[in-house]
Amino acid sequence: MIAIFNKFRIGLLPIYVLLAILTASVSLVSCSKDDELEIQNDFPFEVNVMPVPKDVANGQTVEIRITIQRTGNYSNTQYFLRYFQFDGQGTLQYYNEPPYQPNDLYQLPTEQFRLYYTSTSAVSQSFDVWISDSFGNEKQITFQFNSSD
């Protein structure tokens, strides 16, 4: 009986070796770099603006309420603002901070904020605001005010 068992053991050795090679090759193939877990951190966003008046007088300040709405949530995303005024004259500022300089980039601390535009001219005024994120996504908003003087 022991002789028969020893004969089977020797006959099973090639099967054990084949199983070991198969298991090792499956393990190595399944750990390849091509199948890395991808974590998405670049989410597009939309910008919502509450309605603003159409007319503004010289020296008048208009409040602009803006909300950034993301399609996904990545906690390390930073948002930035820059603006350029191409008609008329005025100042744009974030709450009580100093007025923004045209074409300079400013970091936004929150996704819901208010800007204040103060007219300094008696003609129609137009300016663009660009909001961008740390991944290069960008949205442009155009504001136009008629003079009420």
Tab-separated table of C-alpha atoms in Angstrom:
chain	number	residue	atom	x	y	z
A	1	MET	CA	0.000	0.000	0.000
A	2	ILE	CA	2.838	2.407	0.816
A	3	ALA	CA	4.487	1.590	-2.474
A	4	ILE	CA	1.344	2.594	-4.387
A	5	PHE	CA	1.103	5.872	-2.425
A	6	ASN	CA	4.762	6.699	-3.113
A	7	LYS	CA	4.196	5.994	-6.802
A	8	PHE	CA	1.243	8.480	-6.866
A	9	ARG	CA	3.294	11.109	-4.997
A	10	ILE	CA	6.024	10.978	-7.566
A	11	GLY	CA	3.416	11.151	-10.333
A	12	LEU	CA	1.806	14.252	-8.737
A	13	LEU	CA	5.065	16.229	-8.424
A	14	PRO	CA	4.922	17.646	-11.990
A	15	ILE	CA	1.320	18.773	-11.337
A	16	TYR	CA	2.399	20.574	-8.118
A	17	VAL	CA	5.235	22.315	-9.968
A	18	LEU	CA	2.889	23.348	-12.770
A	19	LEU	CA	0.373	24.762	-10.257
A	20	ALA	CA	3.146	26.711	-8.486
A	21	ILE	CA	4.350	28.230	-11.787
A	22	LEU	CA	0.796	29.095	-12.823
A	23	THR	CA	0.067	30.774	-9.467
A	24	ALA	CA	3.292	32.794	-9.600
A	25	SER	CA	2.674	33.960	-13.187
A	26	VAL	CA	-0.916	35.030	-12.428
A	27	SER	CA	0.320	36.967	-9.377
A	28	LEU	CA	3.026	38.748	-11.352
A	29	VAL	CA	0.741	39.648	-14.256
A	30	SER	CA	-2.012	40.988	-12.005
A	31	CYS	CA	0.445	43.358	-10.277
A	32	SER	CA	1.619	45.122	-13.431
A	33	LYS	CA	1.941	48.944	-13.422
A	34	ASP	CA	-0.608	49.334	-16.215
A	35	ASP	CA	-3.453	48.511	-13.851
A	36	GLU	CA	-2.725	51.253	-11.294
A	37	LEU	CA	-5.653	52.652	-9.398
A	38	GLU	CA	-6.554	56.020	-10.865
A	39	ILE	CA	-7.736	58.692	-8.451
A	40	GLN	CA	-9.540	61.573	-10.109
A	41	ASN	CA	-8.731	64.973	-8.673
A	42	ASP	CA	-9.450	67.197	-11.680
A	43	PHE	CA	-13.162	68.018	-11.599
A	44	PRO	CA	-14.803	70.603	-13.856
A	45	PHE	CA	-16.888	73.290	-12.198
A	46	GLU	CA	-19.651	75.769	-12.975
A	47	VAL	CA	-19.990	79.350	-11.778
A	48	ASN	CA	-23.367	80.703	-10.687
A	49	VAL	CA	-23.905	84.460	-10.372
A	50	MET	CA	-26.895	86.091	-8.711
A	51	PRO	CA	-28.557	88.822	-10.827
A	52	VAL	CA	-26.928	92.253	-10.714
A	53	PRO	CA	-28.352	95.682	-11.641
A	54	LYS	CA	-28.007	96.870	-15.240
A	55	ASP	CA	-27.392	100.510	-14.308
A	56	VAL	CA	-24.744	101.988	-12.038
A	57	ALA	CA	-23.995	105.600	-11.126
A	58	ASN	CA	-20.567	107.149	-10.620
A	59	GLY	CA	-19.457	106.254	-7.081
A	60	GLN	CA	-22.123	103.542	-6.651
A	61	THR	CA	-21.112	100.068	-5.419
A	62	VAL	CA	-22.726	96.907	-6.793
A	63	GLU	CA	-22.619	93.588	-4.936
A	64	ILE	CA	-21.867	90.513	-7.075
A	65	ARG	CA	-22.622	87.152	-5.426
A	66	ILE	CA	-20.766	84.196	-6.930
A	67	THR	CA	-20.904	80.477	-6.159
A	68	ILE	CA	-18.514	77.873	-7.566
A	69	GLN	CA	-20.262	74.517	-8.006
A	70	ARG	CA	-17.992	71.541	-8.496
A	71	THR	CA	-19.010	68.326	-10.198
A	72	GLY	CA	-16.783	66.340	-7.817
A	73	ASN	CA	-14.999	66.939	-4.567
A	74	TYR	CA	-11.221	66.984	-4.258
A	75	SER	CA	-10.189	68.725	-1.057
A	76	ASN	CA	-6.894	70.152	-2.382
A	77	THR	CA	-8.462	72.107	-5.254
A	78	GLN	CA	-7.709	75.814	-5.109
A	79	TYR	CA	-9.638	78.498	-6.964
A	80	PHE	CA	-8.296	81.765	-8.353
A	81	LEU	CA	-9.759	84.969	-9.759
A	82	ARG	CA	-8.503	87.591	-12.174
A	83	TYR	CA	-10.327	90.353	-14.006
A	84	PHE	CA	-9.893	92.867	-16.773
A	85	GLN	CA	-11.964	95.998	-17.354
A	86	PHE	CA	-12.207	96.937	-21.012
A	87	ASP	CA	-14.868	99.721	-20.926
A	88	GLY	CA	-15.237	102.515	-18.383
A	89	GLN	CA	-13.498	102.683	-15.037
A	90	GLY	CA	-14.131	101.143	-11.661
A	91	THR	CA	-12.694	98.974	-8.912
A	92	LEU	CA	-13.412	95.365	-8.035
A	93	GLN	CA	-12.670	93.979	-4.586
A	94	TYR	CA	-13.308	90.981	-2.361
A	95	TYR	CA	-15.188	92.080	0.788
A	96	ASN	CA	-13.057	94.693	2.613
A	97	GLU	CA	-9.748	93.768	0.991
A	98	PRO	CA	-7.841	96.214	-1.229
A	99	PRO	CA	-9.164	96.503	-4.811
A	100	TYR	CA	-7.952	93.944	-7.333
A	101	GLN	CA	-5.442	94.957	-9.973
A	102	PRO	CA	-6.396	94.025	-13.555
A	103	ASN	CA	-4.867	90.767	-14.856
A	104	ASP	CA	-3.364	89.829	-11.470
A	105	LEU	CA	-4.209	86.396	-10.085
A	106	TYR	CA	-5.848	86.216	-6.642
A	107	GLN	CA	-6.586	83.083	-4.629
A	108	LEU	CA	-10.194	82.649	-3.495
A	109	PRO	CA	-10.513	81.340	0.074
A	110	THR	CA	-14.082	80.026	-0.343
A	111	GLU	CA	-16.353	78.704	-3.074
A	112	GLN	CA	-19.161	81.099	-2.219
A	113	PHE	CA	-18.203	84.764	-2.032
A	114	ARG	CA	-19.131	88.346	-2.841
A	115	LEU	CA	-17.315	90.839	-4.993
A	116	TYR	CA	-17.956	94.562	-4.860
A	117	TYR	CA	-17.681	96.691	-7.980
A	118	THR	CA	-17.514	100.456	-7.491
A	119	SER	CA	-18.009	102.674	-10.537
A	120	THR	CA	-15.565	105.547	-10.959
A	121	SER	CA	-16.824	106.864	-14.289
A	122	ALA	CA	-19.973	108.310	-15.849
A	123	VAL	CA	-19.948	106.066	-18.941
A	124	SER	CA	-20.991	102.468	-19.571
A	125	GLN	CA	-18.659	99.917	-18.031
A	126	SER	CA	-17.737	96.332	-18.930
A	127	PHE	CA	-15.318	93.870	-17.395
A	128	ASP	CA	-14.573	90.151	-17.467
A	129	VAL	CA	-13.914	87.948	-14.453
A	130	TRP	CA	-12.073	84.650	-14.926
A	131	ILE	CA	-12.315	81.988	-12.249
A	132	SER	CA	-9.845	79.130	-12.567
A	133	ASP	CA	-8.817	76.142	-10.500
A	134	SER	CA	-5.440	74.608	-9.723
A	135	PHE	CA	-5.886	72.119	-12.615
A	136	GLY	CA	-6.290	74.687	-15.400
A	137	ASN	CA	-10.084	74.658	-15.720
A	138	GLU	CA	-11.385	78.187	-16.276
A	139	LYS	CA	-14.740	79.990	-16.564
A	140	GLN	CA	-15.274	83.523	-17.855
A	141	ILE	CA	-18.061	85.850	-16.693
A	142	THR	CA	-18.770	89.191	-18.389
A	143	PHE	CA	-20.409	92.081	-16.545
A	144	GLN	CA	-21.854	95.159	-18.276
A	145	PHE	CA	-23.271	98.205	-16.538
A	146	ASN	CA	-24.967	101.174	-18.162
A	147	SER	CA	-24.344	104.615	-16.726
A	148	SER	CA	-27.286	106.024	-14.802
A	149	ASP	CA	-25.737	109.506	-14.546
